[in-house]
Coordinates of C-alpha atoms in Angstrom, one line a residue:
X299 CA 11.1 8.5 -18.1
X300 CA 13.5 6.0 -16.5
X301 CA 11.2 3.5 -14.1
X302 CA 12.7 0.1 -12.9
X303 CA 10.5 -2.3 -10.9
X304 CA 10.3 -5.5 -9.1
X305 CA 7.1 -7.5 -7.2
X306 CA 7.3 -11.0 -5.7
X307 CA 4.3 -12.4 -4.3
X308 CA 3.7 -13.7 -0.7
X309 CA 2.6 -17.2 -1.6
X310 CA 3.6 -18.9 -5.1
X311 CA -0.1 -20.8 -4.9
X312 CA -1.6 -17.2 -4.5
X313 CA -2.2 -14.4 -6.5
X314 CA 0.0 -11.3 -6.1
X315 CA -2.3 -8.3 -4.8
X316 CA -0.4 -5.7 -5.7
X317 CA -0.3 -4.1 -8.9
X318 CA 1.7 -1.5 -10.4
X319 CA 0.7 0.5 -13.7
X320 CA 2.8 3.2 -15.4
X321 CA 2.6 5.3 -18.2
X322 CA 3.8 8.5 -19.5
X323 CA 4.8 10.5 -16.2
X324 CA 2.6 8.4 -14.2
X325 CA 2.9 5.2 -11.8
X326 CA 0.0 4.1 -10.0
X327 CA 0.5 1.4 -7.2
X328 CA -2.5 -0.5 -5.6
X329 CA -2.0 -3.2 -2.9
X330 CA -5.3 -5.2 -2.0
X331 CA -7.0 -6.2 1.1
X332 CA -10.2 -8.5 1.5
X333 CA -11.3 -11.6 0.4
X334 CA -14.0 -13.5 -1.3
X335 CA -17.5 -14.0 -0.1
X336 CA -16.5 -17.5 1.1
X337 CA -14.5 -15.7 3.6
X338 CA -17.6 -13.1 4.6
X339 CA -16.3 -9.9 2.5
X340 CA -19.6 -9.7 0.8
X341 CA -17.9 -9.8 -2.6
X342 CA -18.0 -12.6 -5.2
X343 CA -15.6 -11.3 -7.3
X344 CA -12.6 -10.7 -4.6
X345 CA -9.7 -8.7 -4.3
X346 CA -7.4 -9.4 -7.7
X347 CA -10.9 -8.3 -9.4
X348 CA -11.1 -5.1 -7.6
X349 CA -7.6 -3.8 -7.7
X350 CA -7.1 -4.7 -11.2
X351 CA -10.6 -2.6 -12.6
X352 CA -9.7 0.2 -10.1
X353 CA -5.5 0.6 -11.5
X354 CA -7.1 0.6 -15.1
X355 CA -9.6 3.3 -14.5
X356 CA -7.0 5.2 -12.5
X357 CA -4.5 5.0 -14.9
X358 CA -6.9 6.0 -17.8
X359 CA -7.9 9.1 -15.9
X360 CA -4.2 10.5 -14.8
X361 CA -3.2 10.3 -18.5
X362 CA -6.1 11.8 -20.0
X363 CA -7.0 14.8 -17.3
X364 CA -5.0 17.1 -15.1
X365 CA -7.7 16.7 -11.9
X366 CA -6.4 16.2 -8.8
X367 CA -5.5 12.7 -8.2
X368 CA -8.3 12.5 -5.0
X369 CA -10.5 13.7 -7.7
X370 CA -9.8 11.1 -10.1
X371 CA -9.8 8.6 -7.0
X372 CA -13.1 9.2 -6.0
X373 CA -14.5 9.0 -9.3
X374 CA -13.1 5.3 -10.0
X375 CA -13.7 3.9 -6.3
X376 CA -17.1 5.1 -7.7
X377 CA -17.2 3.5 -10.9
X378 CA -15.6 -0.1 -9.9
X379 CA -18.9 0.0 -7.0
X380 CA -21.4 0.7 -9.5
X381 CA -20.1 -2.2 -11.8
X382 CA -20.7 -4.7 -8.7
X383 CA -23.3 -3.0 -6.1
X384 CA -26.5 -5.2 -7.8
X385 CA -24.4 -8.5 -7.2
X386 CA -22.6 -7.7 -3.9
X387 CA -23.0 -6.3 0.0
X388 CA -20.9 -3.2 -0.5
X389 CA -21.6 -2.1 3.0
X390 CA -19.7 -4.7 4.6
X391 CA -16.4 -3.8 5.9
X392 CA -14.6 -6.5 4.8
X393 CA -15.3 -5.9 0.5
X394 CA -12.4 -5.7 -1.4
X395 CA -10.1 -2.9 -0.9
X396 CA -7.4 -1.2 -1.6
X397 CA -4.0 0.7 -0.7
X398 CA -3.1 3.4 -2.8
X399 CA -0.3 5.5 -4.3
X400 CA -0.1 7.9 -7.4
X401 CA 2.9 9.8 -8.8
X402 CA 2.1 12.1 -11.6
X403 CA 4.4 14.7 -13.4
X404 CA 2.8 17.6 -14.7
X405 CA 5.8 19.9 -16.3
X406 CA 7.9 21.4 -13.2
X407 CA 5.8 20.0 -10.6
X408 CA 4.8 16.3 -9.3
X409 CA 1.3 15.6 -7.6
X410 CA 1.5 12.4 -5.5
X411 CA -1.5 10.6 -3.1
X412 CA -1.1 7.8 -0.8
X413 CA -4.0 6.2 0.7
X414 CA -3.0 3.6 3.9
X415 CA 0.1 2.4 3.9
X416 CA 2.2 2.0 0.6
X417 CA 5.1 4.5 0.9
X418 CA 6.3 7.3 -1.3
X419 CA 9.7 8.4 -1.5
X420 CA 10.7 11.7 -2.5
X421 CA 14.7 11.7 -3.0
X422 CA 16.6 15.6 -3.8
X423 CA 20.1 15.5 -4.0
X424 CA 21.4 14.0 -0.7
X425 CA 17.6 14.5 1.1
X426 CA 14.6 11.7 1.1
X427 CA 11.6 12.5 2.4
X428 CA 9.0 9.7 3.2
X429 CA 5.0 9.8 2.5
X430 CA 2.7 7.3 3.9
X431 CA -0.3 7.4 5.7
X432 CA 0.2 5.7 9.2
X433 CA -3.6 6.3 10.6
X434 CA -3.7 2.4 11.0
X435 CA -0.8 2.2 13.2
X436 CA -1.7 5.0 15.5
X437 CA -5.0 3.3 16.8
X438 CA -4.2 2.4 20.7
X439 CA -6.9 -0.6 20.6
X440 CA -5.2 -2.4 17.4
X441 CA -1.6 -1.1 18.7
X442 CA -2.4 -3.4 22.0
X443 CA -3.7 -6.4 19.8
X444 CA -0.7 -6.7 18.0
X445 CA 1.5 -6.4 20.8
X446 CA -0.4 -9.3 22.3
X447 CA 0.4 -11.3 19.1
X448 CA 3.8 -10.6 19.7
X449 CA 4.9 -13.5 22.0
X450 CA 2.8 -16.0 19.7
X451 CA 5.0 -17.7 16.6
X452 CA 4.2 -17.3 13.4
X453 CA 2.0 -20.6 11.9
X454 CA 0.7 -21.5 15.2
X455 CA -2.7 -22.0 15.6
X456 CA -2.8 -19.4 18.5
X457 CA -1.0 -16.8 16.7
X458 CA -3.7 -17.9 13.7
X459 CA -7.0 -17.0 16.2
X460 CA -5.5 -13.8 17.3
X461 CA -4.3 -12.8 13.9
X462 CA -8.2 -13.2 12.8
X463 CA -9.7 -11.3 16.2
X464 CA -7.2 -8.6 15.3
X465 CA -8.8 -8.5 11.4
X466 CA -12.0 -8.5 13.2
X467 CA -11.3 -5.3 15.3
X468 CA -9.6 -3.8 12.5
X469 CA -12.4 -3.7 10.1
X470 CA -14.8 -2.0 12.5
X471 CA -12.0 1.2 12.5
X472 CA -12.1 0.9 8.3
X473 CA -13.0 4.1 6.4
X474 CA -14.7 5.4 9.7
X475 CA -13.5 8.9 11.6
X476 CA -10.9 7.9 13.6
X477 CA -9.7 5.3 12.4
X478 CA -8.1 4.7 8.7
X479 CA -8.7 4.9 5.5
X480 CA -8.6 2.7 2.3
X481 CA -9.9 2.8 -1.4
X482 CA -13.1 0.4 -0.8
X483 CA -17.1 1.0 -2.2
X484 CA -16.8 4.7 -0.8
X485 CA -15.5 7.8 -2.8
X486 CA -15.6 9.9 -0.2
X487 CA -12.2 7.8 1.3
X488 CA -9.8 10.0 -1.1
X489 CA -10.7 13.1 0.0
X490 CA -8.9 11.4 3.4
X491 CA -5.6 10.7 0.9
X492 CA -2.4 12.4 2.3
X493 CA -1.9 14.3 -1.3
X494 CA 0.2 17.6 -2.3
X495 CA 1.7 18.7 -5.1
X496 CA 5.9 19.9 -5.1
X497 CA 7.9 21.5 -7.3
X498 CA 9.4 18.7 -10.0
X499 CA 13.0 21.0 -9.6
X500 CA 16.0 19.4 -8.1
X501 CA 13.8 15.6 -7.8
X502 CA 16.4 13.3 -8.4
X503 CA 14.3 10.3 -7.6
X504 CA 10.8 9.0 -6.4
X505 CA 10.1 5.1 -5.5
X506 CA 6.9 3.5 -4.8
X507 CA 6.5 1.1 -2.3
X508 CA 3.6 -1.7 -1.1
X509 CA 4.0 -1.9 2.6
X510 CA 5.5 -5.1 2.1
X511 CA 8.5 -3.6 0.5
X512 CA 8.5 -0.9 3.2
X513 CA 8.5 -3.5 5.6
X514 CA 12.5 -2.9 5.8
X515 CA 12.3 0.1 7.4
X516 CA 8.9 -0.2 8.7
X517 CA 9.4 -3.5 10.9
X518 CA 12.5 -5.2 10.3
X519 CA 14.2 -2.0 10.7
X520 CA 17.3 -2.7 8.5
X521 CA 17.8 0.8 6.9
X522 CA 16.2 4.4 6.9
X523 CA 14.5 5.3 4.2
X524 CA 17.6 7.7 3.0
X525 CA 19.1 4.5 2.8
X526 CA 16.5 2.6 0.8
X527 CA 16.6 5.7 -1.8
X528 CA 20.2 5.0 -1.9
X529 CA 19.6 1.3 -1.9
X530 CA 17.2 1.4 -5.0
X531 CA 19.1 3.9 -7.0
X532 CA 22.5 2.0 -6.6
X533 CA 20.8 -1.8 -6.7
X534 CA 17.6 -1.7 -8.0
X535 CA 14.1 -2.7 -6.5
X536 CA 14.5 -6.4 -7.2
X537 CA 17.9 -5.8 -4.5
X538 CA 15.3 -4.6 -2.1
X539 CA 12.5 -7.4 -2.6
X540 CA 15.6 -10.2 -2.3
X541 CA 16.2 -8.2 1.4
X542 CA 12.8 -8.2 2.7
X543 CA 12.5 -11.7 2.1
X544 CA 15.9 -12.9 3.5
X545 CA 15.1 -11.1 6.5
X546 CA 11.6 -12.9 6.7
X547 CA 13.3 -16.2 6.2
X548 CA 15.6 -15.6 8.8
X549 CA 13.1 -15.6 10.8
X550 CA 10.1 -17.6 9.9
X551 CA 8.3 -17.6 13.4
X552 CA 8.5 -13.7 13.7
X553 CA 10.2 -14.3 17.4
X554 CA 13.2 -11.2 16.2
X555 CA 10.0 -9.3 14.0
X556 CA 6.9 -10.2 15.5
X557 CA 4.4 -9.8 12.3
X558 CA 0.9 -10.8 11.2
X559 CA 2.3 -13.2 8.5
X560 CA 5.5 -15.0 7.5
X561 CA 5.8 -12.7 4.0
X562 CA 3.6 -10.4 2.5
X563 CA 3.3 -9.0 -1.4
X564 CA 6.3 -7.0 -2.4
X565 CA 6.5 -4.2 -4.5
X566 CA 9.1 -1.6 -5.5
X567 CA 9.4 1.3 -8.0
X568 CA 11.8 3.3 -8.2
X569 CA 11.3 6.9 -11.1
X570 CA 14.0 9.1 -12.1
X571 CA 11.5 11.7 -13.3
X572 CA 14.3 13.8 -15.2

């Protein structure tokens, strides 16, 4: 197993929210969302807390069982809300949650999840194929919100007040039918994972990616993914994370990429499997 990684965080006086795990055939990455009760999540133990006990149980279980990774999902959502439902609102939309993405070989074939928006990539020979789950983006009411953001700089108050109405609206479309899905306080979320399992044969590569690696392709539109695969394998994921941020100081009031912040937690892995 050949892995090479990098992560940078968005802020250097805040904690990096993604987290990414690996063991024997398996990498597991988790990027957060939420906040502490001061900011009305419900939670006192916040999102570092969360995505740190759900990786661990995650991990545990895809080395030590052959289940289906939504399986094994469910089953640790489950178990990080038992260890905090006496002490916190769990029902609120806003308790910590998270993003997730699984890679697990199994002999000749691969089994892979992704939950919201982290980004698989699937590289065979000259071909790369791309796995996310884009439910979020393809909501009309939040696609209209953002648009409106658009015009507003970044780290102005009035790009500030709309970036929090557009959180606001965006909770009440979490882990509800029709809207998106994350891993939260309810199991029944990875049954909505986009999940398969492929034939390990001819997989020259598979990277890992929070969205704020994927941001490249996603919103600064710099490269295809083919060329990210190429990117990674040639340079490294630390080549990638250096890119993402350039591009975001380049432009540090999101007038060429409107966005909802300056910089966001970057991760990147990148698995030859063979």
């Amino acid at each position: 197993m050949n892995i090479t990684s990098a992560t940078l965080a968005a802020r250097s006086d805040a904690p990096n929210l993604d987290l990414l795990l690996t063991g024997p055939d398996v990498v597991v990455l988790l990027d957060g969302a939420g906040g502490p009760s001061a900011e009305g999540s419900g939670c006192l133990h916040g999102v570092h807390w969360y995505v740190r006990q759900l990786g661990s149980r995650l991990l545990s279980a895809l080395l030590t069982t052959e289940q289906p990774p939504a399986e094994l999902l469910a089953r640790a959502i489950e178990a990080v809300a038992d260890l905090h439902r006496s002490s916190c609102d769990l029902r609120n939309p806003a308790t910590p949650s998270s993003t997730v993405a699984i890679v697990r070989r199994r002999e000749d074939v691969l089994d892979y999840l992704t939950l919201h928006d982290s980004t698989i990539l699937l590289t065979r020979h000259d071909r790369t194929r791309a796995v996310s789950d884009r439910r979020l983006h393809g909501i009309p009411e939040l696609r209209h919100r953002r648009e409106q953001m658009s015009h507003l700089p970044l780290g102005g108050n009035l790009h500030a007040v709309a970036r929090r109405a557009y959180i606001a609206h965006e909770l009440t479309y979490r882990n509800t039918p029709g809207g998106y899905w994350v891993a939260g306080a309810d199991p029944r979320s990875a049954a909505e994972a986009v999940s398969a399992t492929v034939t390990a044969k001819g997989l020259r590569a598979v990277s890992l990616l929070s969205d704020g690696a994927g941001d490249y392709v996603d919103v600064y539109r710099l490269a295809d993914w083919p060329q990210v695969a190429g990117l990674l394998e040639r340079d490294g994921p630390a080549r990638l994370v250096q890119l993402v941020r350039a591009a975001e100081r380049g432009d540090p009031s999101g007038r060429v990429w409107p966005r909802l912040k300056t910089h966001d937690d970057a991760t990147a892995a990148h698995w030859s499997p063979t």
